CSV table of N, CA and C in Angstrom, one decimal:
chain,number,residue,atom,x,y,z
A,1,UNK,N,-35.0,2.2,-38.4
A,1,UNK,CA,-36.1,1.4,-37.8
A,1,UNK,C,-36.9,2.3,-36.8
A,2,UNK,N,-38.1,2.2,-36.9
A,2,UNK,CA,-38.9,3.0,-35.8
A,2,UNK,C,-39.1,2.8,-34.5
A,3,UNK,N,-39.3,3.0,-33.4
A,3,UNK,CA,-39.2,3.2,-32.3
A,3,UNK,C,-40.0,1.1,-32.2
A,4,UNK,N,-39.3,0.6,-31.1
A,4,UNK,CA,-40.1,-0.4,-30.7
A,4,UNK,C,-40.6,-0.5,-29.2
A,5,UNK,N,-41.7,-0.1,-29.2
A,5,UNK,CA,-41.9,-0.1,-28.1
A,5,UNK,C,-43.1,-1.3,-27.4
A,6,UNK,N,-43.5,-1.6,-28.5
A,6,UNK,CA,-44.2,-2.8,-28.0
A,6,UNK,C,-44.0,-4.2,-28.8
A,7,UNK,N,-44.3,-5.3,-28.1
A,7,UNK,CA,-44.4,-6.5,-29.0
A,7,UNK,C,-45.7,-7.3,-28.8
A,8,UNK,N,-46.5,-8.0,-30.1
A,8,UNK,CA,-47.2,-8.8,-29.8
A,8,UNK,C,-47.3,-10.3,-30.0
A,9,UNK,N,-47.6,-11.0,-29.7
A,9,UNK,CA,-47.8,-12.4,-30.5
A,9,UNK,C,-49.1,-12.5,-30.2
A,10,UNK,N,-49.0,-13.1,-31.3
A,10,UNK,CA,-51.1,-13.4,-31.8
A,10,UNK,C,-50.7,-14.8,-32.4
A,11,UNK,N,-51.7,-15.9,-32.6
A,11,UNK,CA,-52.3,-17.0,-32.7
A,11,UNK,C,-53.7,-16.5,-33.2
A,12,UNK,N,-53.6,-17.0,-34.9
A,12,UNK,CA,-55.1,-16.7,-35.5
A,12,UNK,C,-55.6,-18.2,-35.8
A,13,UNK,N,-56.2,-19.2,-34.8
A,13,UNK,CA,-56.9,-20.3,-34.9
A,13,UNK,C,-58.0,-20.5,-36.3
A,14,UNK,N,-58.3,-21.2,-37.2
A,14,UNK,CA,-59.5,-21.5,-37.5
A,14,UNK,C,-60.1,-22.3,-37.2
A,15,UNK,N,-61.6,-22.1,-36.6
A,15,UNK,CA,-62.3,-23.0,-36.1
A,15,UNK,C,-62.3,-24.8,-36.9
A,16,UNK,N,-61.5,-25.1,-37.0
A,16,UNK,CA,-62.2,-25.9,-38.3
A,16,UNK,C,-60.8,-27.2,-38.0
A,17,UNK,N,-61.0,-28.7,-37.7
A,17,UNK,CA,-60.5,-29.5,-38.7
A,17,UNK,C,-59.7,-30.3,-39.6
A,18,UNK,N,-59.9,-29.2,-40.6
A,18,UNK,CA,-59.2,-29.5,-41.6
A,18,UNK,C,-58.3,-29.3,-42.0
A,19,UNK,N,-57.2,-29.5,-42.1
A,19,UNK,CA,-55.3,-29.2,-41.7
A,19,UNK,C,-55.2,-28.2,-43.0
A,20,UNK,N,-55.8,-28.6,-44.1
A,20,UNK,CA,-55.7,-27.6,-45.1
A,20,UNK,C,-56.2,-26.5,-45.0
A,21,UNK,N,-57.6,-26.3,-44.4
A,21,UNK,CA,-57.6,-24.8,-44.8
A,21,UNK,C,-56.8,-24.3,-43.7
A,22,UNK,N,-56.4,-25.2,-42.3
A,22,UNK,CA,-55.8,-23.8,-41.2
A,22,UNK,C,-54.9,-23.3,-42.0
A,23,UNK,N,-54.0,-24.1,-42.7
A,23,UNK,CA,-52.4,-24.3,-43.4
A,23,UNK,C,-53.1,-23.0,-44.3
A,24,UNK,N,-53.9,-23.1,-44.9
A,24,UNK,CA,-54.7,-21.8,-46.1
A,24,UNK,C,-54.7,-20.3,-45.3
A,25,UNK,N,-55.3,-20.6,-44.5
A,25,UNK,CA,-55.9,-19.3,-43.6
A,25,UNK,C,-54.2,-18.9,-42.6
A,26,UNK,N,-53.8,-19.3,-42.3
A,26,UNK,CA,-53.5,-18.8,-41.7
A,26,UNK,C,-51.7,-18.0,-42.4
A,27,UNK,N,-51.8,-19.0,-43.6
A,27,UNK,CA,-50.6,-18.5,-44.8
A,27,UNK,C,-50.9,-17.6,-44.5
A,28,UNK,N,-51.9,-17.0,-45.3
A,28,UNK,CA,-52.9,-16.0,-45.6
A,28,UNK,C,-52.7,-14.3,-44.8
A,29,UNK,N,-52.6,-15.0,-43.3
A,29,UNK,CA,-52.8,-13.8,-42.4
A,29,UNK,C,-51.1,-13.6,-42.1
A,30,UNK,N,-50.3,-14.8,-42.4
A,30,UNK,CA,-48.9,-14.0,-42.2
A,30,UNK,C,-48.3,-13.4,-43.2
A,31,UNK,N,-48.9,-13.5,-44.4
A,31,UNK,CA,-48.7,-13.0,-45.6
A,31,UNK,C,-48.7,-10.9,-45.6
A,32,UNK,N,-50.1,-11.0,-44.6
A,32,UNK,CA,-50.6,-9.8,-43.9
A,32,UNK,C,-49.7,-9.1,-43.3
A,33,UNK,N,-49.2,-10.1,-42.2
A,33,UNK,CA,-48.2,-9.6,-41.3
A,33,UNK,C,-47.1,-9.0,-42.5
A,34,UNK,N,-46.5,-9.6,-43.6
A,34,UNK,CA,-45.5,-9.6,-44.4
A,34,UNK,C,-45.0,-8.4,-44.7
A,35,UNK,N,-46.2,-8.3,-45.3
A,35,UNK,CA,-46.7,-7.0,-46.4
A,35,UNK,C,-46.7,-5.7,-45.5
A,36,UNK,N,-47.2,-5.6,-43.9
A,36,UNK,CA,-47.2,-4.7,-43.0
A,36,UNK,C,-45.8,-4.1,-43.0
A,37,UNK,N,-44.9,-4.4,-43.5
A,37,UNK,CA,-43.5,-3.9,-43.0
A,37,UNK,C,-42.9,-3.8,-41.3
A,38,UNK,N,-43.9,-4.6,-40.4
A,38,UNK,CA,-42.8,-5.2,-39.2
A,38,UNK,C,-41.8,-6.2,-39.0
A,39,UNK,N,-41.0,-6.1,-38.7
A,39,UNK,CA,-40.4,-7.3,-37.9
A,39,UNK,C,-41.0,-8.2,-37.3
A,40,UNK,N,-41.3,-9.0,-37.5
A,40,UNK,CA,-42.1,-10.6,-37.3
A,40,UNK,C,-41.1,-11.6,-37.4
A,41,UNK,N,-41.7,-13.0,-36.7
A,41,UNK,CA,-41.1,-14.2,-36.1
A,41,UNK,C,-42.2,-15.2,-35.8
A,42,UNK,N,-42.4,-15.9,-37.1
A,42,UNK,CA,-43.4,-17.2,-36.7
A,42,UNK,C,-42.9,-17.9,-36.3
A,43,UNK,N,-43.4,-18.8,-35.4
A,43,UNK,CA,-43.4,-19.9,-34.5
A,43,UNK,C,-44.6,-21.3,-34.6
A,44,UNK,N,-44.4,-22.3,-33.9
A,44,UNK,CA,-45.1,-23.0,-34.6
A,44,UNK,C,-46.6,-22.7,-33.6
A,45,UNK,N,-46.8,-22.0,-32.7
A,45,UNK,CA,-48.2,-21.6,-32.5
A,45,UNK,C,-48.6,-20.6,-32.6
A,46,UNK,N,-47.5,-19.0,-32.7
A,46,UNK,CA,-48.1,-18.1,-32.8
A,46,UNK,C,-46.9,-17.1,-33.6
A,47,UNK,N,-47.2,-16.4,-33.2
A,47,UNK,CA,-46.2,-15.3,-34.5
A,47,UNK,C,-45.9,-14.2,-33.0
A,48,UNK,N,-44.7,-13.8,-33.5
A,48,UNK,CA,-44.3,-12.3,-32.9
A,48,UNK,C,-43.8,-11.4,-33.5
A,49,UNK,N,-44.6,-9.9,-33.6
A,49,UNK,CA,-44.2,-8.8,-34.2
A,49,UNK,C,-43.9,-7.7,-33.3
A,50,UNK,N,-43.4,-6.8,-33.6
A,50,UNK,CA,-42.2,-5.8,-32.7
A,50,UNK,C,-42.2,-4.6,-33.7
A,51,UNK,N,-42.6,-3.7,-33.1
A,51,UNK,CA,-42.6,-1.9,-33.3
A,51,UNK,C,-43.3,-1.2,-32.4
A,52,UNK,N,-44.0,-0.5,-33.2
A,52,UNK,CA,-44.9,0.9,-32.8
A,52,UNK,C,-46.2,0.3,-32.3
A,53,UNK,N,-46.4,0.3,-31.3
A,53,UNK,CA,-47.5,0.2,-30.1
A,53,UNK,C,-48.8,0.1,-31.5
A,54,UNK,N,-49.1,1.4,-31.7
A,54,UNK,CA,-50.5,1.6,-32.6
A,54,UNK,C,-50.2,0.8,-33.9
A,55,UNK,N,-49.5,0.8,-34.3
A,55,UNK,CA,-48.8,0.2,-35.4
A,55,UNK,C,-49.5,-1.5,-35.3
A,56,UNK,N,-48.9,-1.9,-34.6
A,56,UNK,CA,-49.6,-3.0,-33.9
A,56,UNK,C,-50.9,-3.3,-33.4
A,57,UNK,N,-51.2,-2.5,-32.9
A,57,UNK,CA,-53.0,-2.6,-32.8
A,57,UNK,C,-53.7,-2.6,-33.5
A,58,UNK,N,-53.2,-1.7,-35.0
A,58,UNK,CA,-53.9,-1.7,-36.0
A,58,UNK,C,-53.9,-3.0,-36.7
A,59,UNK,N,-52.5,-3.7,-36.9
A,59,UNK,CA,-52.2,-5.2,-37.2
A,59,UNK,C,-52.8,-6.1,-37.0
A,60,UNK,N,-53.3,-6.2,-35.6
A,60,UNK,CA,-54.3,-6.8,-34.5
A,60,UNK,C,-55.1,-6.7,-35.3
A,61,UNK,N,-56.0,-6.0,-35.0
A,61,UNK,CA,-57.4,-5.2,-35.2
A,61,UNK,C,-57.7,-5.8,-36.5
A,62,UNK,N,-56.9,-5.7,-37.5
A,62,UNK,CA,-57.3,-6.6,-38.8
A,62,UNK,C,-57.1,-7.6,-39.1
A,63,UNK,N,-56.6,-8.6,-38.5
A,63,UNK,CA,-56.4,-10.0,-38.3
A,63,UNK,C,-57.6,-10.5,-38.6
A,64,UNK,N,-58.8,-10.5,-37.9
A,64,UNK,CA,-60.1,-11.7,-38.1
A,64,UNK,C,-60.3,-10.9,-39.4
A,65,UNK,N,-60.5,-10.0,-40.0
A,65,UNK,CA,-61.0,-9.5,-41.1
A,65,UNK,C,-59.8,-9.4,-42.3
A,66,UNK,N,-59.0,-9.8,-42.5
A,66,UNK,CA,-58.3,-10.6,-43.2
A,66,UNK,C,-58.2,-12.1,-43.5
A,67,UNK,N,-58.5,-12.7,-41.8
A,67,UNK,CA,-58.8,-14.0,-42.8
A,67,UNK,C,-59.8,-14.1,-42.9
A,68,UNK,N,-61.2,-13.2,-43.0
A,68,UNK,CA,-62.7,-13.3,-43.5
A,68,UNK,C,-62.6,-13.2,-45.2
A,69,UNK,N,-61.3,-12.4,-45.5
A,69,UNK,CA,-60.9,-12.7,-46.9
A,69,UNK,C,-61.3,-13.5,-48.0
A,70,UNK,N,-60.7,-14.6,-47.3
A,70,UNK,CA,-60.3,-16.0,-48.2
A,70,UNK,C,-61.3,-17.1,-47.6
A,71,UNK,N,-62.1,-16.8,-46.1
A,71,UNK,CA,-62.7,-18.3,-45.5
A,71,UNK,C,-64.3,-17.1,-45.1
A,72,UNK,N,-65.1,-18.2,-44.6
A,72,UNK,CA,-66.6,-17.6,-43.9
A,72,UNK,C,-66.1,-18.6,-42.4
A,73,UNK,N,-65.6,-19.9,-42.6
A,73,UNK,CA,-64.8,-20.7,-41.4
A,73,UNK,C,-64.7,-19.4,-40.2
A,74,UNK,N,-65.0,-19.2,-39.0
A,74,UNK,CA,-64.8,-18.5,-38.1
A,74,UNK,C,-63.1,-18.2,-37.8
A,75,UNK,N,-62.6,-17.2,-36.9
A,75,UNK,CA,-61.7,-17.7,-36.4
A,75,UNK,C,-61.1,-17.2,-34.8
A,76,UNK,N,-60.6,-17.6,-34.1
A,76,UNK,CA,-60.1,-17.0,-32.8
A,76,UNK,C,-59.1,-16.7,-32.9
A,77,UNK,N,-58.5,-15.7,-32.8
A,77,UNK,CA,-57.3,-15.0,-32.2
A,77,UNK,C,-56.8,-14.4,-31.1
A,78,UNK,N,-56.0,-14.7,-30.5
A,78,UNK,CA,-55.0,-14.9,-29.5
A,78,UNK,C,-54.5,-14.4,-29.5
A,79,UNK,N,-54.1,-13.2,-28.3
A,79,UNK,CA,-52.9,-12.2,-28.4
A,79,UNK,C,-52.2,-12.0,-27.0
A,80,UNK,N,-50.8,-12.0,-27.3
A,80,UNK,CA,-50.4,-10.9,-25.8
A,80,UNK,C,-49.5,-10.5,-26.0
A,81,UNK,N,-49.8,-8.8,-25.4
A,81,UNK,CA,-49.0,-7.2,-25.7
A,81,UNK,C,-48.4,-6.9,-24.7
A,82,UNK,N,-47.2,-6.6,-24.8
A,82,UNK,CA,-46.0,-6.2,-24.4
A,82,UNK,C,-46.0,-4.8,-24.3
A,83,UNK,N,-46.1,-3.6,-23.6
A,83,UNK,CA,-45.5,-2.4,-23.7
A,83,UNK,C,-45.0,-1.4,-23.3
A,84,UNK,N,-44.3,-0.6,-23.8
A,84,UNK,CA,-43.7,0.3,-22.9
A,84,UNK,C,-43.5,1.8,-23.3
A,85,UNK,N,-44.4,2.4,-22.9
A,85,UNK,CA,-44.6,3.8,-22.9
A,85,UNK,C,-43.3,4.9,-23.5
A,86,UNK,N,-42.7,4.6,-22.6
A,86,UNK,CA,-41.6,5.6,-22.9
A,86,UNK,C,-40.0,5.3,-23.2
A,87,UNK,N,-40.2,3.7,-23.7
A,87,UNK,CA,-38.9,3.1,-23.9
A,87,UNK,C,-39.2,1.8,-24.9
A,88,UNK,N,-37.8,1.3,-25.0
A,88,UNK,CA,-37.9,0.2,-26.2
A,88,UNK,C,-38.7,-1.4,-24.8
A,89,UNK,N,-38.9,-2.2,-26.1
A,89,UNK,CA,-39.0,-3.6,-25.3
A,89,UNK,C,-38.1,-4.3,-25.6
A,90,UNK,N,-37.9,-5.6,-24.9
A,90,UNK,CA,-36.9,-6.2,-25.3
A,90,UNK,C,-37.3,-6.8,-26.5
A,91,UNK,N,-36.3,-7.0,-27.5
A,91,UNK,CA,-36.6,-7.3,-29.1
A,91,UNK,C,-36.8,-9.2,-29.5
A,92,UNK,N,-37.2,-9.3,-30.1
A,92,UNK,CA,-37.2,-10.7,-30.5
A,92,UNK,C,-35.9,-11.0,-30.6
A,93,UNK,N,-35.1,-10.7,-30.9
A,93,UNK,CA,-33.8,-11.0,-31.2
A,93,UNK,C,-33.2,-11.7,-30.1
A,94,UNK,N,-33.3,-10.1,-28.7
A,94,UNK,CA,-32.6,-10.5,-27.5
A,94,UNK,C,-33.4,-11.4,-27.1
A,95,UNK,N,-34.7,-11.8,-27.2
A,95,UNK,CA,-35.2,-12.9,-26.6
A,95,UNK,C,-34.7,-14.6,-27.2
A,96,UNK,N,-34.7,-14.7,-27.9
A,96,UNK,CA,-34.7,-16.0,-28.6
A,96,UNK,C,-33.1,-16.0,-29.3
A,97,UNK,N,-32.3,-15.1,-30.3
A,97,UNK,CA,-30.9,-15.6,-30.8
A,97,UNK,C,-30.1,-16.4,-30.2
A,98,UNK,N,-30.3,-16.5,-28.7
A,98,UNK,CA,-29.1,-17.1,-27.8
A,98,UNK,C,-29.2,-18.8,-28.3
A,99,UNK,N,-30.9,-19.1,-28.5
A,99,UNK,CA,-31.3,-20.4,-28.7
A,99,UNK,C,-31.3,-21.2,-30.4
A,100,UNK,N,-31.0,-19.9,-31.1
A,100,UNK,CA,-30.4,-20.5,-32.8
A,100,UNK,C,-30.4,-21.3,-32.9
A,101,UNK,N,-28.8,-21.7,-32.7
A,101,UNK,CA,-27.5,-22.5,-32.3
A,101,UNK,C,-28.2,-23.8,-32.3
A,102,UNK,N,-29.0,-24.2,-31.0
A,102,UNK,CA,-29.1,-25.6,-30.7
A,102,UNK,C,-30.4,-26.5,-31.2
């Protein structure tokens, strides 16, 4: 595994509605995430991914233009970055495994 030095979670909203297309669009963008080869963790409002700083930004960065894909429907995305220059972050793992269980 490659260095983790940053994490993000992003929320890619569709303007819209209609429970189907968000449920469409936003498959859609975790599909994205999938395919990227990070470690990711959806949640029911946002998603968290864990690696390489730029790795990530690039991930970001293509979010609205992936789900411009499949919809013309606008969308907002939501992010917040975690990082650390010259060391790991703490992992999704250590954050959340304790809470599995219950």
């Amino acid at each position: 595994m490659s260095q983790i030095n940053a994490s993000i979670a992003v929320q890619v909203l569709p303007m819209t509605a209609n429970k189907s297309e968000v449920i469409r669009i936003v498959d859609h963008v975790i599909a994205y995430i999938d395919h990227s080869g990070v470690n990711y963790q959806v949640g029911a409002f946002e998603s968290t991914l864990e690696g390489d700083y730029n790795q990530l930004m690039d991930i970001l960065k293509a979010l609205p233009l992936v789900a411009a894909e499949i919809t013309d429907i606008p969308v907002m995305v939501y992010s917040k970055i975690n990082m650390t220059p010259n060391g790991d972050v703490l992992t999704i793992a250590q954050k959340t495994d304790k809470y599995l269980s219950k």
